[in-house]
C-alpha positions in Angstrom: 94.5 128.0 100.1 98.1 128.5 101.6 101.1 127.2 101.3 103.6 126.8 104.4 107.2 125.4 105.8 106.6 123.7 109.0 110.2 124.4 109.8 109.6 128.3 109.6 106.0 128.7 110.0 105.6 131.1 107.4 104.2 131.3 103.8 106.5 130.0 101.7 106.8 132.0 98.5 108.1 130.3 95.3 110.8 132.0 93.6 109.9 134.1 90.4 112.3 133.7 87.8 112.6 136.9 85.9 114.4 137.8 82.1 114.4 136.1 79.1 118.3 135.3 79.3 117.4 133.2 83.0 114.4 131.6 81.4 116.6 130.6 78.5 119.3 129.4 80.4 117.1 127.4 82.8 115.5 125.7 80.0 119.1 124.5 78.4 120.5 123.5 82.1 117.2 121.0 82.3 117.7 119.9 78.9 121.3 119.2 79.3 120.4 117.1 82.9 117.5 115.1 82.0 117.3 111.9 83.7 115.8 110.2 81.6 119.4 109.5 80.0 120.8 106.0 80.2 122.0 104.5 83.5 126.2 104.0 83.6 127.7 101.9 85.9 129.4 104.9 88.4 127.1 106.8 89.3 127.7 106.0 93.3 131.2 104.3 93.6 130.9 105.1 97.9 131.1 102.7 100.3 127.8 102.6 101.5 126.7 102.0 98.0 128.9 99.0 97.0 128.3 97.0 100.2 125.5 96.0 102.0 126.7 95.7 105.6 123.7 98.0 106.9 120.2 97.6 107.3 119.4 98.7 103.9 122.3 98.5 102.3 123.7 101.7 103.9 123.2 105.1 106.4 121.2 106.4 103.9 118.7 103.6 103.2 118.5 104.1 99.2 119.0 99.9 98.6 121.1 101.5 95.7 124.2 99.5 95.1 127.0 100.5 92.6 128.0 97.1 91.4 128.5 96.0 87.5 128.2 92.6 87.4 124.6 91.7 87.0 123.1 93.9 84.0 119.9 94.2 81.5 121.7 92.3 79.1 122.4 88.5 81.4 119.9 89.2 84.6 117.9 86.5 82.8 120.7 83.9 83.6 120.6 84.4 87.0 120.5 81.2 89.2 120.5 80.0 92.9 123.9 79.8 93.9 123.2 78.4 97.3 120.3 78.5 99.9 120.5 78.0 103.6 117.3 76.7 105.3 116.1 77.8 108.5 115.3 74.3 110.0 112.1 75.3 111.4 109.1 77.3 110.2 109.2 80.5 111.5 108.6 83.8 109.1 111.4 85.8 108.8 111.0 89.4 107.7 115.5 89.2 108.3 117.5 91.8 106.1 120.8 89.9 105.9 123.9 92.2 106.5 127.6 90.9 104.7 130.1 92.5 105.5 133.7 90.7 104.0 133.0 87.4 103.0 130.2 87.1 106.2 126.8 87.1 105.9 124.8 87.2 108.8 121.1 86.1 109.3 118.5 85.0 111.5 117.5 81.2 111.2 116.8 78.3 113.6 114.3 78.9 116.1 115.9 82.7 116.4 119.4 81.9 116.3 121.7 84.7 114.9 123.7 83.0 112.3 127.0 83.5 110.5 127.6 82.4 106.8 130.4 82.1 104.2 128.7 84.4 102.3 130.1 82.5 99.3 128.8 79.3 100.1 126.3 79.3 102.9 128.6 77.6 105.5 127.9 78.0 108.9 131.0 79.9 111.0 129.2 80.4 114.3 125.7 80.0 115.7 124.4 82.3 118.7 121.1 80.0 119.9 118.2 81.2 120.7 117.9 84.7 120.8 113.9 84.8 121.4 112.4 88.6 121.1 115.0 89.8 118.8 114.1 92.7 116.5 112.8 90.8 113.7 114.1 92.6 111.0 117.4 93.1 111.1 120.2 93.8 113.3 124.0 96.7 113.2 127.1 96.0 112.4 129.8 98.6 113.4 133.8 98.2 113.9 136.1 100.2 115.0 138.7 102.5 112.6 141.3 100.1 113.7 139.2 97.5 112.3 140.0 95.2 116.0 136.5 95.7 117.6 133.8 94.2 115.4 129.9 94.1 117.1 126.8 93.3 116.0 124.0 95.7 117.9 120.7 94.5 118.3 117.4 94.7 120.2 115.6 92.2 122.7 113.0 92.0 125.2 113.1 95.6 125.2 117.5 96.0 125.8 119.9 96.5 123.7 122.5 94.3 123.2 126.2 93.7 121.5 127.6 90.4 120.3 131.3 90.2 119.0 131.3 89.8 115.2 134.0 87.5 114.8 133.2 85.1 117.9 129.2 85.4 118.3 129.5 85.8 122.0 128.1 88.7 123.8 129.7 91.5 124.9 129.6 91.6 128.6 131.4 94.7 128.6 128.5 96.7 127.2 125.7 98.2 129.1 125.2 96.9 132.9 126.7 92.7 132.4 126.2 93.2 128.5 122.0 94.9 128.5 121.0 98.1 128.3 117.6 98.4 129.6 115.5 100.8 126.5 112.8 101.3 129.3 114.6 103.5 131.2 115.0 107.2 130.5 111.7 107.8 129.0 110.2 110.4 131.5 108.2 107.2 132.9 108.1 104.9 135.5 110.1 101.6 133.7 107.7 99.1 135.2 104.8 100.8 133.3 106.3 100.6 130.5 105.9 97.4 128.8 106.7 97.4 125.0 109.6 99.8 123.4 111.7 98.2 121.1 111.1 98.4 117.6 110.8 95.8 115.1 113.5 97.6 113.0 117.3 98.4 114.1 118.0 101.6 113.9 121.3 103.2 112.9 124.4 103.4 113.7 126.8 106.7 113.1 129.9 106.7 113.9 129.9 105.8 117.6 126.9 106.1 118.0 123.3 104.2 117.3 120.2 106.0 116.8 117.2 103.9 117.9 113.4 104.9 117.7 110.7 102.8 119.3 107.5 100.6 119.3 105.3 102.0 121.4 101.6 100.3 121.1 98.8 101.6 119.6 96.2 102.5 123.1 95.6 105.3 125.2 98.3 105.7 127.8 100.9 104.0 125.7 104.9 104.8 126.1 106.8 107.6 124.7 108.0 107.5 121.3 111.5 109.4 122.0 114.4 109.6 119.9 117.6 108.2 121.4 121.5 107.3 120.7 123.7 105.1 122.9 127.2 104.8 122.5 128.1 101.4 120.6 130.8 100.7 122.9 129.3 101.5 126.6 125.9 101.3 125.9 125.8 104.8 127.7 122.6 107.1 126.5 124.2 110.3 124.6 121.3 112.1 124.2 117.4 112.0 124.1 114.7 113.9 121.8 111.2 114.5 122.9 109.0 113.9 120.4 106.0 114.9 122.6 107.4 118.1 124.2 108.3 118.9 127.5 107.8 122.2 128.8 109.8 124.9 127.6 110.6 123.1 124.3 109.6 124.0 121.1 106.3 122.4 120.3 104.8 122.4 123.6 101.8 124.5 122.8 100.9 122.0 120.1 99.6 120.0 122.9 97.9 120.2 126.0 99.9 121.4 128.6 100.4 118.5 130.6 99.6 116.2 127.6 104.2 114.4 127.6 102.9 113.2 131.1 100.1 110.7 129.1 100.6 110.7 125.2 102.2 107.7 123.8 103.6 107.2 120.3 104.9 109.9 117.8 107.9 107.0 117.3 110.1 105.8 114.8 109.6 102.1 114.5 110.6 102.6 110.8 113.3 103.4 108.7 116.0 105.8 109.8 118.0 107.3 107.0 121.4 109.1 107.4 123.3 112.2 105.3 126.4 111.0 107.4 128.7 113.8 105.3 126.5 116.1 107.1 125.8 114.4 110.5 122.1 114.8 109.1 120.1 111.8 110.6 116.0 111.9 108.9 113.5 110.5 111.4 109.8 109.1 109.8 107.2 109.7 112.6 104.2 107.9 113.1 100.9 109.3 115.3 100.2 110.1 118.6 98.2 107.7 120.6 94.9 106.9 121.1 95.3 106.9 116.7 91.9 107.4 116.1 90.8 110.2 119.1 92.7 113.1 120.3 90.3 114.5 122.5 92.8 114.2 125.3 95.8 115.8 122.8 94.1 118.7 121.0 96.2 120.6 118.5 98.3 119.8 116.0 100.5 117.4 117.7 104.2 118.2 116.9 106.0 116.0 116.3 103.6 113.4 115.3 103.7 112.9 111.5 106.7 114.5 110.8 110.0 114.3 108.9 112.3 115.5 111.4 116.2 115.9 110.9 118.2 116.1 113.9 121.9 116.5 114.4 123.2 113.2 114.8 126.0 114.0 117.4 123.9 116.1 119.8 120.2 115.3 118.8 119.3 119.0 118.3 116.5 119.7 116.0 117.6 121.1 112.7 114.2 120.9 111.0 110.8 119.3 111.0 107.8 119.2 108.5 104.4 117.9 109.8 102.9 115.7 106.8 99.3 115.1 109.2 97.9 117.5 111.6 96.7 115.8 114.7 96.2 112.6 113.1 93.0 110.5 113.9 93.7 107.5 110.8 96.7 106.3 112.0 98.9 107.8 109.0 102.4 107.0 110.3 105.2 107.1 108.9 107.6 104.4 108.8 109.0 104.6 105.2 112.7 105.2 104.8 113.6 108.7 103.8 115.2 109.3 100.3 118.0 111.2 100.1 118.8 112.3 96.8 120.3 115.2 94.4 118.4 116.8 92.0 118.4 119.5 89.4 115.6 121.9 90.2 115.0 125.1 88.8 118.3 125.0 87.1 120.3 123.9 90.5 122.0 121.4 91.6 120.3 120.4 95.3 120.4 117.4 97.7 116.9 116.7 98.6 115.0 114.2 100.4 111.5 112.5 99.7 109.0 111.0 102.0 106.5 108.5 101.4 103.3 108.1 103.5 100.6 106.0 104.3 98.3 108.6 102.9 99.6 108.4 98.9 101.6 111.4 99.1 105.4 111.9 98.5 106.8 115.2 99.4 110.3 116.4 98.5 112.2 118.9 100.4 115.6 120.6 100.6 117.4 118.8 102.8 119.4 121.1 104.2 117.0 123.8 104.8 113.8 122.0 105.2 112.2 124.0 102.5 109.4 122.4 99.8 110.8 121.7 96.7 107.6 122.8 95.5 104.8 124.4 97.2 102.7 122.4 99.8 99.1 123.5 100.2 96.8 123.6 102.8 93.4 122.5 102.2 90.4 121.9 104.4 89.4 118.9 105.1 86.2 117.5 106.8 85.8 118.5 110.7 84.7 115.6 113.3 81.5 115.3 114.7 82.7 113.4 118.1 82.3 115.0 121.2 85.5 116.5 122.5 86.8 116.3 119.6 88.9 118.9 117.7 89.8 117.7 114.2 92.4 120.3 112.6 90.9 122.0 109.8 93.6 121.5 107.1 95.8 118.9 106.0 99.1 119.4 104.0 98.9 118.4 99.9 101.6 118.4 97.2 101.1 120.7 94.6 103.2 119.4 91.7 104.1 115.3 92.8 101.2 113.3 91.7 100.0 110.5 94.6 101.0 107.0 94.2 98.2 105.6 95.8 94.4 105.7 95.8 93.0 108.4 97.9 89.3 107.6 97.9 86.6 104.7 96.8 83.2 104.4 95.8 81.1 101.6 95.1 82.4 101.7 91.5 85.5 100.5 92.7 84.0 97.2 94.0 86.4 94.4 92.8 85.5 92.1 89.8 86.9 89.5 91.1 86.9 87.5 94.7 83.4 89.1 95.6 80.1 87.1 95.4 76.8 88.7 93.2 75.6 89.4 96.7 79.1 90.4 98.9 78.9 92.8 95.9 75.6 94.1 96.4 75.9 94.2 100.1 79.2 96.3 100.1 77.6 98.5 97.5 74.7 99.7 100.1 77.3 100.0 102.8 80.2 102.5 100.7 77.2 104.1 99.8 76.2 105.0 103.2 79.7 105.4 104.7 81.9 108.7 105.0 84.8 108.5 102.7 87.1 110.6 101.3 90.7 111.0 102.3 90.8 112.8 106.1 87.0 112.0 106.9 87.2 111.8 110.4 85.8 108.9 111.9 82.1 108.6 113.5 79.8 107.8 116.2 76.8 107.4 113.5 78.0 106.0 110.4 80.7 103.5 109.2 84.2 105.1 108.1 86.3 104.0 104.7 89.5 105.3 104.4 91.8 104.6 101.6 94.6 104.3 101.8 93.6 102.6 105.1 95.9 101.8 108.4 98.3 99.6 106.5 98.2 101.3 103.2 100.1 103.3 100.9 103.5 103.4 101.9 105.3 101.3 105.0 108.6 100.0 106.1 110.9 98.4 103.1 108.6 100.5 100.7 111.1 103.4 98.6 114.2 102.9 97.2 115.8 105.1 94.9 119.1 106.2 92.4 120.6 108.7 94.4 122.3 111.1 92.0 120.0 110.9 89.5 117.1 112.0 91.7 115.2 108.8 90.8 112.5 107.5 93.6 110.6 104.5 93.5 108.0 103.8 96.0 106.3 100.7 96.9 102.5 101.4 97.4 99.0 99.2 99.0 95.5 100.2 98.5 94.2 98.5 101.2 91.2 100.3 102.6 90.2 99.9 106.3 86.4 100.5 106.9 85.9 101.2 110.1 83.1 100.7 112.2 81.3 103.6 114.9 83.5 105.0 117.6 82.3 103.6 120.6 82.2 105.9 123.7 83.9 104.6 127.5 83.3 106.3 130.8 85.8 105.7 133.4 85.0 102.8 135.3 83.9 102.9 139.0 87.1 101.9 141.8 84.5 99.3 142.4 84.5 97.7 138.9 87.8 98.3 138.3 89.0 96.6 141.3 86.8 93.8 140.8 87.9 93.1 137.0 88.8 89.3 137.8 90.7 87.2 134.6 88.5 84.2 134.6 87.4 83.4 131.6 88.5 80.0 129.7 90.6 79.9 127.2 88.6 79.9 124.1 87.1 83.4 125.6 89.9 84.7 126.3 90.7 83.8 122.0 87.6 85.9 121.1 88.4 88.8 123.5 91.7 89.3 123.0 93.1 87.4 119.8 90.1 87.0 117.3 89.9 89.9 115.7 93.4 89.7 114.3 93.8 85.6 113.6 90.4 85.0 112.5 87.7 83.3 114.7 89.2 80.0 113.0 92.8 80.8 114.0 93.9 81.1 110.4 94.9 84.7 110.4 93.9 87.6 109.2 96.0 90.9 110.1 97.6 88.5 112.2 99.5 85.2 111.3 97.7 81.7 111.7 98.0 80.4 115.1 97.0 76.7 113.6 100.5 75.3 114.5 101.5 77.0 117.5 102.4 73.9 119.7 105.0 73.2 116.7 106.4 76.8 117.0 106.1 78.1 121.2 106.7 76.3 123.8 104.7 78.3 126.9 107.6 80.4 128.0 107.9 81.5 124.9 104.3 82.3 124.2 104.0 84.0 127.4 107.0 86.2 126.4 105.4 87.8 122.9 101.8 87.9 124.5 103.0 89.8 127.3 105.8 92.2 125.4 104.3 92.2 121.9 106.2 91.5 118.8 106.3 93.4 115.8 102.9 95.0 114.6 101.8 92.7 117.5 100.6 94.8 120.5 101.6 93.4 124.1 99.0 92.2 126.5 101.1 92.8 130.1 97.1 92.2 131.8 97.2 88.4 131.0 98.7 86.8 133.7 100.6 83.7 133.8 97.4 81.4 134.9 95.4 82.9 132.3 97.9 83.1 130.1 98.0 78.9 130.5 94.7 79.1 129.8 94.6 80.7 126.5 97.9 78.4 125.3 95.9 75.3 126.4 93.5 76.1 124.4 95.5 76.8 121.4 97.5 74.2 121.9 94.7 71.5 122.5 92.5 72.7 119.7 95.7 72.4 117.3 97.1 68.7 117.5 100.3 69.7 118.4 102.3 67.8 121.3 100.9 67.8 124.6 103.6 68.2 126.6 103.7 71.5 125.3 100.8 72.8 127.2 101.5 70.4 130.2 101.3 72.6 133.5 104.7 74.3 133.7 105.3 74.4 130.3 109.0 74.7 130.3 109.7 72.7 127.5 113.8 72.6 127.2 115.0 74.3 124.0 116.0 71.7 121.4 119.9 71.5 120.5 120.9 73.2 117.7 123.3 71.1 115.3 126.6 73.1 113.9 129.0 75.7 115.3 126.9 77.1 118.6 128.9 79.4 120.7 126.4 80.8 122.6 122.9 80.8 123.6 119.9 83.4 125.0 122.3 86.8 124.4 123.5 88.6 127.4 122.5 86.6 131.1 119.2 88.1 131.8 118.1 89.3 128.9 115.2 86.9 128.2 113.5 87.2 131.8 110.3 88.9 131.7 110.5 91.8 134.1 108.0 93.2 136.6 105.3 95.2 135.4 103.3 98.0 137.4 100.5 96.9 138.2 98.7 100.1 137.1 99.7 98.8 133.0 98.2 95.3 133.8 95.3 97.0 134.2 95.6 99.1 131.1 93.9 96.7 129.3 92.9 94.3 131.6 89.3 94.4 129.9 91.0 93.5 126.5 92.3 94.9 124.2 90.2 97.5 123.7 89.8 98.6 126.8 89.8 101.8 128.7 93.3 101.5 129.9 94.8 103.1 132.4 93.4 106.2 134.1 95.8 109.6 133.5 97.7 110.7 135.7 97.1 112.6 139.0 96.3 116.2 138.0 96.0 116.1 134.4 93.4 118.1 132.9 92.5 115.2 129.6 88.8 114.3 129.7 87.6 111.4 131.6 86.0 110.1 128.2 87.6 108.1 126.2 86.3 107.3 122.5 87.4 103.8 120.5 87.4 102.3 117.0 86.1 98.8 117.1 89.2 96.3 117.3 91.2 94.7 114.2 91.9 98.8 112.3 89.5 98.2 109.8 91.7 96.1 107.8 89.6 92.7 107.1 88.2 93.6 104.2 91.4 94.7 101.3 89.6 92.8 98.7 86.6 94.5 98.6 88.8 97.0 96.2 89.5 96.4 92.3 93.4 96.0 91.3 95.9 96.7 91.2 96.2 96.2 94.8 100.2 96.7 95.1 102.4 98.6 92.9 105.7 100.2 92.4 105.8 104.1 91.3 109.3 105.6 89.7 109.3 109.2 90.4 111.8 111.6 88.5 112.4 114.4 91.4 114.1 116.5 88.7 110.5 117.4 86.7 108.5 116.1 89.9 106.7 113.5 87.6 106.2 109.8 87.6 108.0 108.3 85.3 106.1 104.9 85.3 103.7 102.8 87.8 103.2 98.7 87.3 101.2 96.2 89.6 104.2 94.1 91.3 102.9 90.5 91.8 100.3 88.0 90.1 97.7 86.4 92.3 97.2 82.5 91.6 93.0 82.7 92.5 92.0 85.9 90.8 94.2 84.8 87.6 92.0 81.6 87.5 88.9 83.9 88.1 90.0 85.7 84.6 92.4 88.1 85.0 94.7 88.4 82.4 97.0 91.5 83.7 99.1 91.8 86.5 97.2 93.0 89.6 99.4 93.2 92.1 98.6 91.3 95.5 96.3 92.3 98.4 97.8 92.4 101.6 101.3 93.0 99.5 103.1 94.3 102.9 107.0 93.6 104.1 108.3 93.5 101.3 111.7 95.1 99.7 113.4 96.9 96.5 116.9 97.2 95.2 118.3 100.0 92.7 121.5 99.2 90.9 123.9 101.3 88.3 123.4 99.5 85.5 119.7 100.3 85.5 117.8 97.2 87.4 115.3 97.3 90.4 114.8 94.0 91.7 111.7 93.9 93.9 110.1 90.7 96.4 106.2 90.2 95.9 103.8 88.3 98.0 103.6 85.4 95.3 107.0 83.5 96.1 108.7 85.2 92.9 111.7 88.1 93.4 111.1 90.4 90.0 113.7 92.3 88.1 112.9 95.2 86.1 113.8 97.9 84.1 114.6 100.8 86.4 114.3 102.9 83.7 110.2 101.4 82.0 109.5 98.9 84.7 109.2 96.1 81.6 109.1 92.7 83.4 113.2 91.3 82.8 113.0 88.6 84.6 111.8 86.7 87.6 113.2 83.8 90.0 111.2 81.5 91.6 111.6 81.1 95.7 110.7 78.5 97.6 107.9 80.0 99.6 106.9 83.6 100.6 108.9 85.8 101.4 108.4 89.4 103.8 112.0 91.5 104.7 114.2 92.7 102.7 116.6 91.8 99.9 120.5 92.5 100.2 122.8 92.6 97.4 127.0 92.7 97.5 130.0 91.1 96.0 133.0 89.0 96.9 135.9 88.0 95.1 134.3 90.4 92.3 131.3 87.9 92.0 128.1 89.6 92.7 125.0 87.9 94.6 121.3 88.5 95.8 120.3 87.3 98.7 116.1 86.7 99.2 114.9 85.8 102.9 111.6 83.4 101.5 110.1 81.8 105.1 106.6 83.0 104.6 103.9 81.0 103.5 102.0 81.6 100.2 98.3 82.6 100.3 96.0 83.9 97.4 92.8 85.5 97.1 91.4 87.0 100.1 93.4 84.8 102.0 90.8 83.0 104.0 92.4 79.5 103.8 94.5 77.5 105.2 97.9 79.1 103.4 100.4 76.0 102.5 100.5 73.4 104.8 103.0 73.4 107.1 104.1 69.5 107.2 104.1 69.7 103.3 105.4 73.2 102.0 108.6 73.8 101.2 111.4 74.3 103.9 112.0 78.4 103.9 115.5 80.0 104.4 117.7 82.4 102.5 118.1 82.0 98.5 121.2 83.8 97.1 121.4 84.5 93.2 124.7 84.4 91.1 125.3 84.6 87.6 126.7 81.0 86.2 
């Protein structure tokens, strides 16, 4: 086995502490900073960790806040101080951002929203801002403190709104829009979904923005970008699938940046902003699950990757998965922390990934913290493919999540005598393992599975004390055989005609992630969708996508009808919803609206090549669109059945969602608890915390005086001992909640604030989840002290 530094490519060789006099005084220096000592109330007294007026909490996305007011001692007398309801019954995965006394959300039917953050009164209402990031939007001002903006994403532009007045920003951009399509190395009208889901991050004048770039072959770029948060002018582009000439090129194909997609950020971006340091999460290349057209390792996919944040030049990278085929990205927030290690003081950063692993590096240098090995792992048996023959694994850190199953691992609980006999014959005859490739001859179980082990909103940590908490799933997918495609004929694909009705259409293209009776599975219910779209605005997330949501630019607008007829019809809702023409007018809001729709423009669907209508004009899983002219990728294309594998989480015993304290000093874990208490497997028996399946979206806090407060999927926000994770105390919300938490103070008075819009659901979640006439109306609960 060797160990290695991606940034280098060499072994990397520990350092050998010699003399008894070093040994001795290395021992007393880790004595003397153990941090296992009690938490004060200084340990971060900067800006970014006393306010919360970025998208978690601050550049370097700890969710660590230096404020003394709530404590062990009286977090049990924590009550609502206020809520805000959203008026409708939308889930909102919103991190709220306060910056002064003004709180700003997302509520009512997408409307950006302005609060007294003391009270919950509404200052100003921006209407209707359908396809807006969903969770969360940037706030930057100028050093004279005059010009105030709020940056966000939409339909694929970015956007600025004044902060004091909530009207856009015509200035910015071309009439107020920059257009995120362009600039990519590709025709704009082929591609058709780039914005991410989260905001990105803004440094000094600038705002670093990764991307959502859809999961099939074919799909977009995933390149790193900044614009300038006062023109909207690009400064400066990274290719994360490398052009010729830059480094990492031979890690692909050689014409390979004309046709790979993804290697994006659609996570977290964290920022050493001292330094200029900006820490990029990468996800995988695409097709996820076959790289027969990308053979190699695949830089940058996978990777931790620190760029300069004025120029964009690469500084250093680590590849955490070689030529990924299970969809491993990486979305978690980087942790930037200081640490004592071997006897030195040394700013570090951690990564968490979907796989279970954390890794720790210098984070200047790029250099392990402790060695990282690589070991062989199992080599595909598809044709054309090349599965690489190691995988990177942590030598000291322990994993925080489940790396493999067997049929002993069957839950107790929420299975049938004969679900349980039946899954036992089929884990017994898959491939599992963690990196077992996938297969054309057997089932495939991986663990943690597409949406496991560590994700967006999922690590937190103290900062100076070189604490990290991690948020981890076991969610296993199984997958089923990879399926082999030919390129079609011209013939057939010319003659590929949209016809069917709209309950086909369902099966083809939506079924496999809102269940066969519409009430969700990966996806939301679609049940109510009448009460919640109006066709425009169905037609708009269909065709762009929305959040883990892949687009579908092949539906056209009769078909499209088709499909929302159906939905509509099949649902109760009101007719005139799904009448032909379908423009039903956008209600009124009530209260202080200013503006409506963002920037003029902005929420028109734009033209799309007709060459990505095709790309999946089969459904989703189709073939796609051919390569390009001249490119030397195979003509065979291999797929994973639809859905990811994920319909099956509770086929695994508990805990199915916990939270994992690592100390970074002594690279141990500290502590591990399940996070959550499911209503249907606690009547089944359970006496214990197990944590909750499908326990995604959710969000942690850190303070100084020694509390993490973390959401769960039951409707409760915890708070715990940062230091045992003992159980202090826990406040009831309304209804679910996904999105993260936000903590500050005014007037010296310090608050929580809990986004709760999500319906509850428990067990394996195959029910209706609470109705919507009857549950409770969501919106945002802030916590006070009496």
């Amino acid at each position: 086995m060797k160990t290695f530094s991606s940034k280098i490519r060499v072994p990397y060789q520990p350092v050998i502490w010699c003399g008894l006099l070093l040994i001795a005084w290395v021992a007393c220096s880790a004595l003397l900073t153990r941090q296992d000592l009690p938490f004060t109330a200084a340990d971060e007294p900067d800006d970014q960790h006393t306010t919360w007026k970025d998208y978690g909490g601050g550049p370097d996305q700890s969710k660590f806040v230096a404020l003394t007011g709530i404590t062990k001692a009286n977090v049990s007398q924590l009550k609502v101080a206020w809520f805000y309801p959203t008026n409708d019954k939308n889930v909102y995965q919103f991190n709220p951002l306060i910056v002064g006394n003004t709180m700003y959300v997302l509520a009512k039917d997408n409307s950006l929203v302005a609060l007294d953050a003391t009270t919950g009164k509404e200052i100003w209402i921006h209407a209707h801002l359908q396809g807006m990031a969903i969770r969360g939007i940037n706030y930057w001002q100028s050093k004279d403190g005059k010009d105030r903006r709020l940056l966000f994403q939409m339909n694929n532009y970015l956007q600025a709104i004044d902060a004091s007045t909530g009207k856009s920003i015509l200035s910015f951009g071309q009439n107020g829009l920059v257009d995120l399509r362009e600039g990519l190395g590709r025709d704009p009208k082929t591609i058709v979904r780039v914005q991410s889901g989260t905001p990105g991050k803004i440094v000094d004048d600038l705002i670093l923005l990764g991307s959502a770039t859809g999961e099939n072959y074919i799909s977009s770029p995933g390149h790193l970008r900044a614009f300038n948060v006062v023109t909207g002018k690009r400064a400066w582009t990274f290719h994360t699938i490398p052009h010729p000439g830059e480094y990492g090129y031979d890690t692909w194909p050689k014409d390979a940046y004309t046709y790979i997609g993804g290697v994006n950020t659609w996570g977290e971006i964290s920022v050493d902003a001292k330094r200029h340091i900006a820490y990029f999460p990468l996800g995988s290349p695409t097709y996820d699950y076959y790289g027969g057209d990308r053979i190699g390792s695949n830089l940058y996919g996978n990777c931790i990757l620190a760029l300069d944040t004025r120029t964009g030049k690469r500084l250093w990278h680590f590849q955490l998965v070689h030529h990924d085929l299970w969809d491993y990205d990486l979305s978690a927030a980087p942790q930037l922390i200081t640490v004592t290690h071997k006897g030195k003081r040394i700013d570090a950063v951690a990564v968490a990934g979907k796989n279970g692993f954390l890794f720790a590096f210098n984070r200047v240098t790029g250099e392990p913290l402790w060695p990282i090995e690589e070991r062989p792992v199992p080599a595909s048996t598809v044709p054309g493919e090349q599965s690489w023959p190691t995988q990177p694994y942590p030598t000291v850190l322990p994993p925080f999540g489940r790396q493999n199953m067997t049929a002993k691992d069957l839950n107790p609980y929420l299975l049938t005598d004969k679900e349980r006999a039946d899954w036992k014959q089929r884990i017994d005859s898959m491939g599992t393992g963690l990196y077992t490739p996938l297969s054309m001859t057997r089932e495939t179980l991986s663990i943690p599975g597409a949406v496991g082990g560590a994700s967006w909103g999922s690590t937190a940590a103290n900062p100076a004390r070189g604490l990290v908490y991690v948020r981890s799933i076991d969610w296993p997918s199984v997958y089923g055989k990879i399926e082999k495609r030919d390129l079609p004929g011209q013939d057939e694909s010319a003659s590929v005609a949209l016809t069917e009705m709209g309950q086909e259409l369902y099966t083809k293209n939506c079924q496999v992630c809102h269940g066969a009776d519409r009430k969700g599975l990966v996806g939301p219910q679609l049940l109510d969708v009448a009460t919640r779209l109006n066709f425009d605005k169905f037609q708009q997330v269909v065709v762009a996508g929305k959040g883990e949501m892949p687009a579908f630019p092949h539906l056209d607008e009769s078909t499209l009808r088709k499909l929302y007829t159906f939905l509509t019809s099949q649902t109760g809702g009101d007719p005139r919803m799904a009448r032909p023409g379908g423009n039903r007018k956008l209600e009124p809001l009530s209260g202080p609206v200013v503006a409506s729709g963002g920037a003029p423009g902005g929420q028109q669907l734009r033209d799309i090549a007709e060459s990505a209508r095709a790309a999946s004009r089969m459904g989703f899983n189709s073939y796609g669109a051919p390569y390009p002219a001249g490119a030397s990728a195979p003509k065979t294309r291999y797929f994973v059945p639809p859905g990811w594998g994920l319909g099956s989480p509770y086929i695994i015993s508990p805990p199915w969602s916990s939270i994992i304290a690592y100390d970074l000093n002594e690279g141990v874990i500290k502590w591990r608890i399940p996070i959550g208490r499911d209503k249907e497997v606690a009547e089944q028996g359970a006496t214990e915390n197990t944590g909750l399946l499908r326990s995604q979206r959710h969000g942690m806090i850190v303070t100084s005086t020694g509390l993490l407060f973390c959401t769960a999927r039951d409707g409760k926000i915890y708070a715990l001992d940062a230091d045992t994770g003992k159980e202090l105390w826990a406040g009831q919300l309304p209804t679910g909640t996904e999105g993260l938490p936000s903590m500050y103070a005014v007037n010296g008075r310090q608050y929580l604030v809990v986004p709760a819009t999500t319906p509850l659901r428990w067990g394996r979640a195959e029910g209706r989840p609470d109705d919507a006439t009857s549950a409770p109306q969501g919106g945002y609960v802030v916590f006070s002290l009496p």
